[in-house]
Short mmCIF file of C-alpha atoms in Angstrom, two decimals:
data_model
loop_
_atom_site.label_atom_id
_atom_site.label_comp_id
_atom_site.label_asym_id
_atom_site.label_seq_id
_atom_site.Cartn_x
_atom_site.Cartn_y
_atom_site.Cartn_z
CA MET U 49 106.19 155.91 135.37
CA ARG U 50 108.83 153.39 136.66
CA ARG U 51 110.83 154.00 133.89
CA HIS U 52 110.97 157.67 134.08
CA ALA U 53 111.68 157.12 137.41
CA ALA U 54 114.44 154.08 136.64
CA ALA U 55 115.79 156.07 133.91
CA ALA U 56 116.26 158.98 136.98
CA LEU U 57 118.11 156.20 138.93
CA PHE U 58 120.60 155.11 135.60
CA ALA U 59 121.37 159.55 134.87
CA VAL U 60 122.21 160.03 139.32
CA LEU U 61 124.70 156.95 139.97
CA PHE U 62 125.92 157.42 136.78
CA ALA U 63 126.68 161.08 137.57
CA ALA U 64 127.72 160.23 140.71
CA VAL U 65 130.23 157.04 139.64
CA LEU U 66 131.86 160.03 137.24
CA ALA U 67 131.99 162.08 139.76
CA GLY U 68 133.69 160.37 142.66
CA THR U 69 136.34 158.50 139.54
CA GLY U 70 138.54 161.83 140.01
CA ALA U 71 140.81 163.92 137.67
CA PRO U 72 141.82 162.08 134.02
CA ALA U 73 145.21 160.98 133.86
CA TRP U 74 146.39 163.64 132.29
CA ALA U 75 145.69 166.14 134.42
CA GLY U 76 147.79 164.62 137.05
CA PRO U 77 151.61 165.01 138.75
CA ARG U 78 154.33 165.55 136.57
CA THR U 79 157.97 164.73 136.23
CA VAL U 80 159.89 168.62 136.53
CA ALA U 81 163.54 168.84 136.73
CA SER U 82 166.13 165.86 137.63
CA THR U 83 169.51 165.19 138.98
CA PRO U 84 171.45 164.64 136.91
CA ALA U 85 168.93 166.43 134.10
CA ASP U 86 168.26 163.67 131.21
CA GLY U 87 170.63 163.24 128.62
CA ALA U 88 173.45 165.05 130.94
CA VAL U 89 176.94 164.21 129.46
CA LEU U 90 179.01 163.97 133.68
CA SER U 91 182.18 163.76 133.59
CA ALA U 92 182.25 161.81 137.25
CA ALA U 93 180.08 159.87 139.16
CA PRO U 94 177.06 161.08 141.03
CA SER U 95 176.79 159.62 144.09
CA GLU U 96 172.83 160.10 143.81
CA VAL U 97 170.53 160.96 141.29
CA GLU U 98 167.55 163.65 142.99
CA LEU U 99 163.88 163.48 140.55
CA SER U 100 161.49 166.68 141.33
CA PHE U 101 157.51 166.72 140.95
CA THR U 102 154.39 168.38 140.76
CA GLY U 103 152.81 166.11 142.93
CA THR U 104 153.79 164.83 146.73
CA PRO U 105 155.47 161.66 146.16
CA ASP U 106 155.26 159.16 148.32
CA PRO U 107 158.88 157.09 149.22
CA ASP U 108 157.01 154.08 150.16
CA SER U 109 155.11 153.26 148.21
CA SER U 110 157.72 154.08 144.73
CA HIS U 111 160.54 152.20 143.50
CA ALA U 112 163.22 153.85 141.63
CA ALA U 113 166.62 151.39 139.94
CA ALA U 114 169.62 152.39 138.16
CA ARG U 115 171.22 150.18 135.28
CA THR U 116 174.21 150.42 132.81
CA GLY U 117 173.49 151.11 129.83
CA SER U 118 174.23 147.15 129.49
CA GLY U 119 171.27 146.22 131.56
CA THR U 120 173.69 145.21 135.09
CA THR U 121 171.77 146.99 137.86
CA VAL U 122 174.04 149.94 139.33
CA PRO U 123 173.78 149.26 143.84
CA SER U 124 170.95 152.06 145.04
CA GLY U 125 169.65 152.58 148.65
CA PRO U 126 166.51 153.56 149.62
CA LEU U 127 164.74 156.75 147.52
CA ARG U 128 163.74 159.92 150.33
CA ARG U 129 161.46 162.63 149.84
CA VAL U 130 163.70 165.55 148.90
CA GLY U 131 161.60 168.32 150.68
CA ARG U 132 158.04 168.65 149.53
CA HIS U 133 158.92 167.72 145.60
CA GLY U 134 161.16 166.02 144.72
CA LEU U 135 162.82 162.26 145.53
CA ARG U 136 167.02 160.77 146.32
CA LEU U 137 168.27 157.43 144.42
CA PRO U 138 171.73 156.89 146.32
CA VAL U 139 173.11 155.27 143.08
CA THR U 140 176.82 154.04 143.62
CA VAL U 141 178.40 154.22 140.01
CA THR U 142 181.55 152.88 139.69
CA ALA U 143 182.33 152.71 135.84
CA HIS U 144 182.20 154.55 132.73
CA GLY U 145 179.42 154.46 130.82
CA ASP U 146 175.68 155.25 129.56
CA TYR U 147 173.17 155.21 133.07
CA LEU U 148 169.80 154.84 132.89
CA VAL U 149 167.41 155.46 136.17
CA ALA U 150 163.96 154.15 135.90
CA TYR U 151 160.98 154.98 138.41
CA HIS U 152 157.39 154.84 139.72
CA VAL U 153 156.10 157.25 141.94
CA GLU U 154 152.47 156.23 143.82
CA PHE U 155 151.43 160.57 145.21
CA THR U 156 149.85 161.15 147.68
CA ASP U 157 146.67 161.88 145.67
CA GLY U 158 146.72 158.06 144.17
CA THR U 159 148.59 159.13 141.09
CA ASP U 160 151.22 157.55 139.58
CA LEU U 161 154.30 158.12 137.38
CA VAL U 162 156.79 155.71 135.30
CA GLY U 163 159.47 157.11 133.34
CA ALA U 164 163.64 157.23 133.39
CA VAL U 165 166.89 159.85 133.92
CA ARG U 166 169.60 158.49 130.76
CA PHE U 167 172.40 159.83 131.53
CA SER U 168 176.26 158.92 131.31
CA VAL U 169 179.26 159.21 133.07
CA GLY U 170 183.54 159.56 131.37
CA THR U 171 182.18 158.94 128.05
CA ALA U 172 181.61 162.62 126.72
CA ALA U 173 178.86 162.19 124.53
CA PRO U 174 175.30 161.75 125.35
CA PRO U 175 174.05 158.09 126.35
CA ALA U 176 172.93 155.84 123.93
CA LEU U 177 170.17 154.16 124.86
CA ALA U 178 167.31 153.24 122.55
CA ASP U 179 163.91 154.61 123.24
CA ALA U 180 163.29 150.67 124.03
CA VAL U 181 165.35 149.82 126.45
CA THR U 182 164.69 153.27 128.37
CA GLN U 183 160.72 151.82 127.76
CA GLY U 184 161.48 148.41 129.03
CA ALA U 185 163.18 149.71 132.00
CA GLU U 186 160.43 151.38 133.24
CA ARG U 187 158.27 148.26 132.38
CA GLN U 188 160.53 146.22 134.34
CA VAL U 189 160.61 148.76 137.70
CA ALA U 190 156.28 149.86 137.06
CA ALA U 191 155.34 144.90 137.16
CA ALA U 192 158.14 144.96 139.88
CA HIS U 193 155.73 145.29 143.01
CA HIS U 194 152.20 145.78 142.42
CA HIS U 195 149.18 146.97 144.97
CA ASP U 196 146.91 145.62 147.34
CA ILE U 197 143.86 146.05 146.99
CA ASP U 198 142.68 148.85 150.16
CA PRO U 199 140.54 146.86 152.31
CA LEU U 200 138.09 149.79 152.90
CA SER U 201 137.02 150.38 149.41
CA ALA U 202 136.40 147.14 147.79
CA THR U 203 134.15 146.83 150.90
CA LEU U 204 132.46 150.11 149.99
CA LEU U 205 131.89 148.73 146.53
CA VAL U 206 130.40 145.67 148.12
CA VAL U 207 127.92 147.57 149.85
CA ASP U 208 127.46 150.14 147.03
CA GLY U 209 126.13 147.00 144.30
CA PHE U 210 124.05 145.94 147.22
CA VAL U 211 122.82 148.69 148.23
CA LEU U 212 121.55 149.55 144.24
CA LEU U 213 120.21 145.62 143.72
CA PHE U 214 118.07 146.95 147.07
CA VAL U 215 116.89 150.11 145.02
CA ILE U 216 116.99 148.42 141.35
CA LEU U 217 114.41 145.20 143.24
CA LEU U 218 111.89 147.93 144.85
CA LEU U 219 111.75 150.43 141.60
CA ARG U 220 110.92 146.42 140.36
CA VAL U 221 108.25 144.99 142.83
CA ARG U 222 106.82 148.39 143.85
CA ARG U 223 103.47 147.84 143.29
CA PRO U 224 101.04 150.54 141.32
CA PRO U 225 99.85 153.07 143.39
CA ARG U 226 95.38 152.24 143.09
CA ARG U 227 93.82 154.80 141.25
CA PHE U 228 90.14 155.74 142.58
CA ASP U 229 87.22 156.46 139.52
CA GLU U 230 86.34 159.90 139.52
CA SER U 231 82.14 158.30 141.49
CA GLY U 232 84.02 157.59 144.60
CA ALA U 233 84.30 153.68 144.51
#
């Protein structure tokens, strides 16, 4: 009987954990557009890069960096929200060449997204940045910061652990009910 109760408790706890994990990562927000567009060939330098997403970005928790094709940092301003689903990064592009804007966007629903936009200015050719350069820039932007542990979530996780331990101990220590034989003794 005890094994059945423990198995039922485990199943309930497992279902509760699964229900609390939220949607899978693949169902999260994604980039839907950028200005300039990824791979754009521009004759004049842009003064900003605008990104649009399917989710609502949190500009205070998001990061972006602009670089030249050789990896030199391009001066840029702070990310600002545009409308409900966009971010704008002011940039100071002063020379012709290939450019990359890598971003790590945190959304208000707690999900995040890492990506990059490549464009060229004054070259009359698409940006020739290799995928390895793009992926390296994305990793650098994503690794340039870390997010602290939410104190409330951490506290609740510890409390949940103690409750689970207490329930397991109760199940192990509980004495089986006394059985009466049919004679009434």
